XYZ file of N, CA and C in Angstrom:
375
model
N -12.830 8.982 5.457
C -11.843 9.856 6.055
C -10.449 9.355 5.704
N -9.599 10.238 5.247
C -8.255 9.881 4.849
C -7.283 10.275 5.947
N -6.402 9.357 6.294
C -5.430 9.634 7.341
C -4.301 10.502 6.807
N -3.540 11.056 7.729
C -2.406 11.898 7.355
C -1.359 11.066 6.603
N -1.134 9.829 7.037
C -0.156 8.970 6.379
C -0.576 8.655 4.946
N -1.822 8.283 4.780
C -2.310 7.963 3.430
C -2.273 9.193 2.526
N -2.624 10.350 3.057
C -2.554 11.593 2.276
C -1.117 11.882 1.857
N -0.178 11.694 2.779
C 1.235 11.932 2.459
C 1.721 10.964 1.396
N 1.328 9.697 1.506
C 1.732 8.702 0.506
C 1.192 9.066 -0.874
N -0.078 9.437 -0.930
C -0.682 9.778 -2.226
C -0.097 11.059 -2.809
N 0.171 12.029 -1.959
C 0.773 13.277 -2.424
C 2.166 13.021 -2.988
N 2.960 12.248 -2.252
C 4.308 11.921 -2.722
C 4.243 11.075 -3.988
N 3.207 10.222 -4.117
C 3.040 9.408 -5.322
C 2.826 10.294 -6.541
N 1.966 11.293 -6.405
C 1.718 12.224 -7.508
C 3.012 12.914 -7.929
N 3.774 13.361 -6.953
C 5.047 14.031 -7.244
C 6.028 13.073 -7.905
N 6.126 11.862 -7.387
C 7.055 10.874 -7.947
C 6.672 10.501 -9.383
N 5.384 10.424 -9.646
C 4.934 10.128 -11.010
C 5.309 11.273 -11.950
N 5.117 12.474 -11.485
C 5.451 13.648 -12.287
C 6.952 13.684 -12.577
N 7.759 13.287 -11.585
C 9.212 13.300 -11.733
C 9.760 12.028 -12.387
N 8.875 11.090 -12.671
C 9.241 9.808 -13.283
C 10.272 9.032 -12.445
N 10.075 9.054 -11.139
C 10.940 8.331 -10.204
C 10.348 6.931 -10.006
N 10.834 5.981 -10.787
C 10.250 4.639 -10.805
C 10.306 3.934 -9.454
N 11.434 4.037 -8.761
C 11.567 3.355 -7.467
C 10.561 3.917 -6.464
N 10.433 5.234 -6.435
C 9.494 5.858 -5.503
C 8.056 5.525 -5.873
N 7.720 5.568 -7.165
C 6.359 5.252 -7.599
C 5.996 3.823 -7.193
N 6.901 2.894 -7.447
C 6.641 1.496 -7.107
C 6.435 1.320 -5.604
N 7.328 1.893 -4.795
C 7.229 1.756 -3.341
C 5.954 2.400 -2.812
N 5.622 3.573 -3.316
C 4.427 4.282 -2.847
C 3.149 3.558 -3.250
N 3.092 3.085 -4.487
C 1.900 2.332 -4.925
C 1.713 1.084 -4.081
N 2.808 0.380 -3.822
C 2.711 -0.834 -3.011
C 2.276 -0.523 -1.587
N 2.754 0.581 -1.026
C 2.373 0.953 0.343
C 0.894 1.315 0.421
N 0.405 2.095 -0.537
C -1.024 2.464 -0.556
C -1.879 1.210 -0.745
N -1.465 0.326 -1.645
C -2.218 -0.912 -1.881
C -2.224 -1.795 -0.640
N -1.102 -1.856 0.073
C -1.035 -2.670 1.287
C -2.003 -2.153 2.349
N -2.094 -0.832 2.486
C -3.050 -0.253 3.443
C -4.474 -0.586 3.016
N -4.768 -0.418 1.730
C -6.122 -0.705 1.246
C -6.458 -2.188 1.391
N -5.491 -3.074 1.169
C -5.726 -4.503 1.357
C -5.969 -4.830 2.823
N -5.288 -4.134 3.713
C -5.490 -4.370 5.148
C -6.887 -3.955 5.594
N -7.507 -3.053 4.850
C -8.866 -2.608 5.181
C -9.933 -3.585 4.700
N -9.561 -4.502 3.831
C -10.541 -5.419 3.262
C -11.137 -6.319 4.343
N -12.385 -6.623 4.186
C -13.104 -7.474 5.128
C -13.041 -8.908 4.606
N -12.686 -9.864 5.462
C -12.640 -11.266 5.019
C -13.999 -11.723 4.493
N -13.996 -12.551 3.457
C -15.247 -12.999 2.849
C -15.709 -14.352 3.372
N -14.892 -15.048 4.151
C -15.301 -16.345 4.668
C -16.513 -16.196 5.589
N -17.405 -17.133 5.507
C -18.556 -17.141 6.378
C -19.731 -16.310 5.913
N -19.592 -15.595 4.795
C -20.703 -14.801 4.272
C -21.524 -15.673 3.347
N -22.818 -15.737 3.589
C -23.668 -16.542 2.712
C -24.113 -15.684 1.532
N -23.862 -16.202 0.341
C -24.199 -15.493 -0.886
C -24.903 -16.473 -1.808
N -26.030 -16.055 -2.365
C -26.727 -16.871 -3.341
C -25.998 -16.736 -4.665
N -25.679 -17.871 -5.273
C -24.931 -17.820 -6.529
C -25.838 -18.142 -7.700
N -25.402 -17.713 -8.866
C -26.152 -17.894 -10.093
C -25.887 -19.267 -10.696
N -26.915 -19.898 -11.208
C -26.757 -21.180 -11.902
C -26.232 -20.957 -13.310
N -26.465 -19.779 -13.868
C -26.054 -19.492 -15.239
C -24.570 -19.114 -15.344
N -24.056 -18.409 -14.342
C -22.659 -17.973 -14.365
C -21.982 -18.495 -13.107
N -21.010 -19.366 -13.298
C -20.340 -20.000 -12.164
C -19.722 -18.972 -11.227
N -20.069 -19.045 -9.958
C -19.490 -18.190 -8.942
C -20.046 -16.782 -8.873
N -20.972 -16.426 -9.755
C -21.534 -15.076 -9.742
C -22.538 -14.943 -8.604
N -22.470 -13.839 -7.897
C -23.399 -13.571 -6.812
C -24.662 -12.946 -7.378
N -25.800 -13.272 -6.748
C -27.084 -12.785 -7.229
C -27.622 -11.746 -6.251
N -28.074 -10.614 -6.775
C -28.700 -9.589 -5.955
C -27.888 -8.314 -5.929
N -28.594 -7.208 -5.946
C -27.966 -5.897 -5.943
C -27.236 -5.656 -4.628
N -25.950 -5.370 -4.707
C -25.166 -5.054 -3.527
C -24.802 -6.220 -2.646
N -25.066 -7.443 -3.103
C -24.822 -8.609 -2.265
C -23.336 -8.793 -1.942
N -22.458 -8.306 -2.787
C -21.027 -8.472 -2.540
C -20.392 -7.266 -1.858
N -21.185 -6.243 -1.571
C -20.664 -5.040 -0.921
C -20.487 -5.286 0.577
N -19.428 -4.742 1.118
C -19.184 -4.845 2.555
C -18.466 -3.582 3.019
N -18.781 -3.146 4.202
C -18.108 -1.994 4.799
C -16.644 -2.361 5.037
N -15.744 -1.488 4.632
C -14.320 -1.733 4.846
C -13.947 -1.383 6.285
N -12.923 -2.056 6.787
C -12.448 -1.752 8.136
C -11.747 -0.398 8.130
N -11.772 0.268 9.252
C -11.054 1.534 9.401
C -9.806 1.241 10.241
N -8.667 1.608 9.706
C -7.406 1.359 10.394
C -6.983 2.605 11.167
N -6.452 2.404 12.357
C -5.922 3.538 13.106
C -4.516 3.848 12.597
N -3.961 4.971 13.051
C -2.650 5.407 12.564
C -1.577 4.350 12.825
N -1.609 3.749 13.998
C -0.599 2.747 14.356
C -0.623 1.550 13.419
N -1.814 1.107 13.060
C -1.942 -0.035 12.157
C -1.466 0.336 10.763
N -1.864 1.512 10.289
C -1.395 1.960 8.979
C 0.116 2.078 8.959
N 0.666 2.628 10.025
C 2.119 2.788 10.113
C 2.808 1.428 10.099
N 2.254 0.450 10.809
C 2.874 -0.878 10.837
C 2.801 -1.561 9.470
N 1.738 -1.299 8.708
C 1.627 -1.846 7.355
C 2.724 -1.268 6.464
N 2.941 0.044 6.557
C 3.988 0.685 5.751
C 5.369 0.232 6.237
N 5.542 0.071 7.539
C 6.821 -0.426 8.076
C 7.107 -1.837 7.567
N 6.066 -2.651 7.427
C 6.244 -3.999 6.866
C 6.682 -3.917 5.405
N 6.167 -2.924 4.680
C 6.602 -2.712 3.294
C 8.082 -2.324 3.257
N 8.512 -1.493 4.198
C 9.925 -1.111 4.278
C 10.773 -2.352 4.533
N 10.352 -3.194 5.474
C 11.089 -4.428 5.774
C 11.178 -5.333 4.554
N 10.092 -5.425 3.832
C 10.064 -6.242 2.621
C 11.063 -5.721 1.583
N 11.135 -4.405 1.440
C 12.079 -3.810 0.490
C 13.526 -4.022 0.937
N 13.772 -3.960 2.223
C 15.124 -4.210 2.739
C 15.527 -5.660 2.472
N 14.604 -6.592 2.690
C 14.873 -8.002 2.385
C 15.134 -8.201 0.896
N 14.348 -7.516 0.063
C 14.543 -7.614 -1.383
C 15.903 -7.060 -1.777
N 16.292 -5.956 -1.172
C 17.608 -5.376 -1.456
C 18.711 -6.378 -1.158
N 18.620 -7.028 -0.008
C 19.619 -8.018 0.387
C 19.653 -9.187 -0.590
N 18.484 -9.667 -0.964
C 18.408 -10.797 -1.892
C 18.957 -10.435 -3.270
N 18.598 -9.256 -3.764
C 19.099 -8.821 -5.066
C 20.615 -8.625 -5.036
N 21.114 -8.043 -3.961
C 22.560 -7.833 -3.851
C 23.303 -9.168 -3.813
N 22.742 -10.133 -3.074
C 23.364 -11.458 -2.998
C 23.360 -12.158 -4.353
N 22.342 -11.874 -5.155
C 22.236 -12.481 -6.483
C 23.046 -11.712 -7.525
N 23.646 -10.612 -7.116
C 24.461 -9.827 -8.035
C 23.688 -8.864 -8.914
N 22.429 -8.594 -8.561
C 21.614 -7.657 -9.349
C 21.630 -6.295 -8.658
N 22.682 -5.543 -8.932
C 22.884 -4.264 -8.270
C 21.811 -3.241 -8.557
N 21.299 -3.231 -9.784
C 20.272 -2.245 -10.151
C 19.001 -2.437 -9.337
N 18.542 -3.678 -9.252
C 17.328 -3.939 -8.459
C 17.582 -3.720 -6.974
N 18.782 -4.041 -6.512
C 19.114 -3.814 -5.104
C 19.053 -2.324 -4.788
N 19.613 -1.494 -5.676
C 19.565 -0.047 -5.471
C 18.127 0.476 -5.519
N 17.334 -0.069 -6.415
C 15.938 0.352 -6.519
C 15.158 0.015 -5.247
N 15.362 -1.189 -4.725
C 14.688 -1.592 -3.488
C 15.147 -0.720 -2.324
N 16.450 -0.426 -2.265
C 16.984 0.431 -1.197
C 16.396 1.831 -1.290
N 16.273 2.350 -2.512
C 15.695 3.685 -2.703
C 14.238 3.709 -2.269
N 13.491 2.664 -2.604
C 12.087 2.583 -2.191
C 11.941 2.537 -0.688
N 12.800 1.743 -0.023
C 12.753 1.658 1.441
C 13.081 3.008 2.070
N 14.097 3.673 1.539
C 14.474 4.989 2.067
C 13.356 5.999 1.857
N 12.706 5.913 0.719
C 11.618 6.843 0.418
C 10.464 6.645 1.395
N 10.071 5.396 1.634
C 8.975 5.132 2.578
C 9.361 5.540 3.997
N 10.616 5.321 4.376
C 11.066 5.764 5.704
C 10.938 7.282 5.836
N 11.267 8.000 4.760
C 11.177 9.461 4.830
C 9.729 9.921 4.970
N 8.801 9.220 4.312
C 7.385 9.567 4.450
C 6.928 9.300 5.886
N 7.326 8.146 6.456
C 6.955 7.832 7.834
C 7.515 8.886 8.795
N 8.763 9.280 8.584
C 9.384 10.288 9.464
C 8.677 11.632 9.330
N 8.314 11.994 8.103
C 7.609 13.255 7.863
C 6.264 13.276 8.587
N 5.517 12.190 8.479
C 4.199 12.118 9.122
C 4.340 12.077 10.635
N 5.329 11.311 11.133
C 5.538 11.254 12.574
C 5.920 12.626 13.136
N 6.734 13.371 12.378
C 7.126 14.720 12.793
C 5.960 15.686 12.798
N 5.068 15.538 11.832
C 3.914 16.424 11.735
C 2.888 16.138 12.816
N 2.798 14.865 13.236
C 1.813 14.494 14.257
C 2.347 14.703 15.658
N 3.664 14.704 15.789
C 4.282 14.762 17.131
C 4.386 16.100 17.690
């Protein structure tokens, strides 16, 4: 099941790719990846039989498969909000270093993600 936020991010990503908007594409890809990474299940504590022939290879069909976690809207939103914060920090760092182009790109990405969050919040509210 795809959430409204994830659908909006992917839809905007398709549009940004079509329009060749690099800042938006980068921000959107990172936001989608961050949500997908948050769904990953930790691998510590799982017993897996390994192969003697190939170092670290797991043995058995489906042995490395695991059900992904399902995130609620609030968690997904907080993941994207963390991406916005990261972009704002990057903007500040780039500006302090005198790299105006990267600072503008980071600011554009943060603004773009904020607009997606506002759009989804408006649609759900």
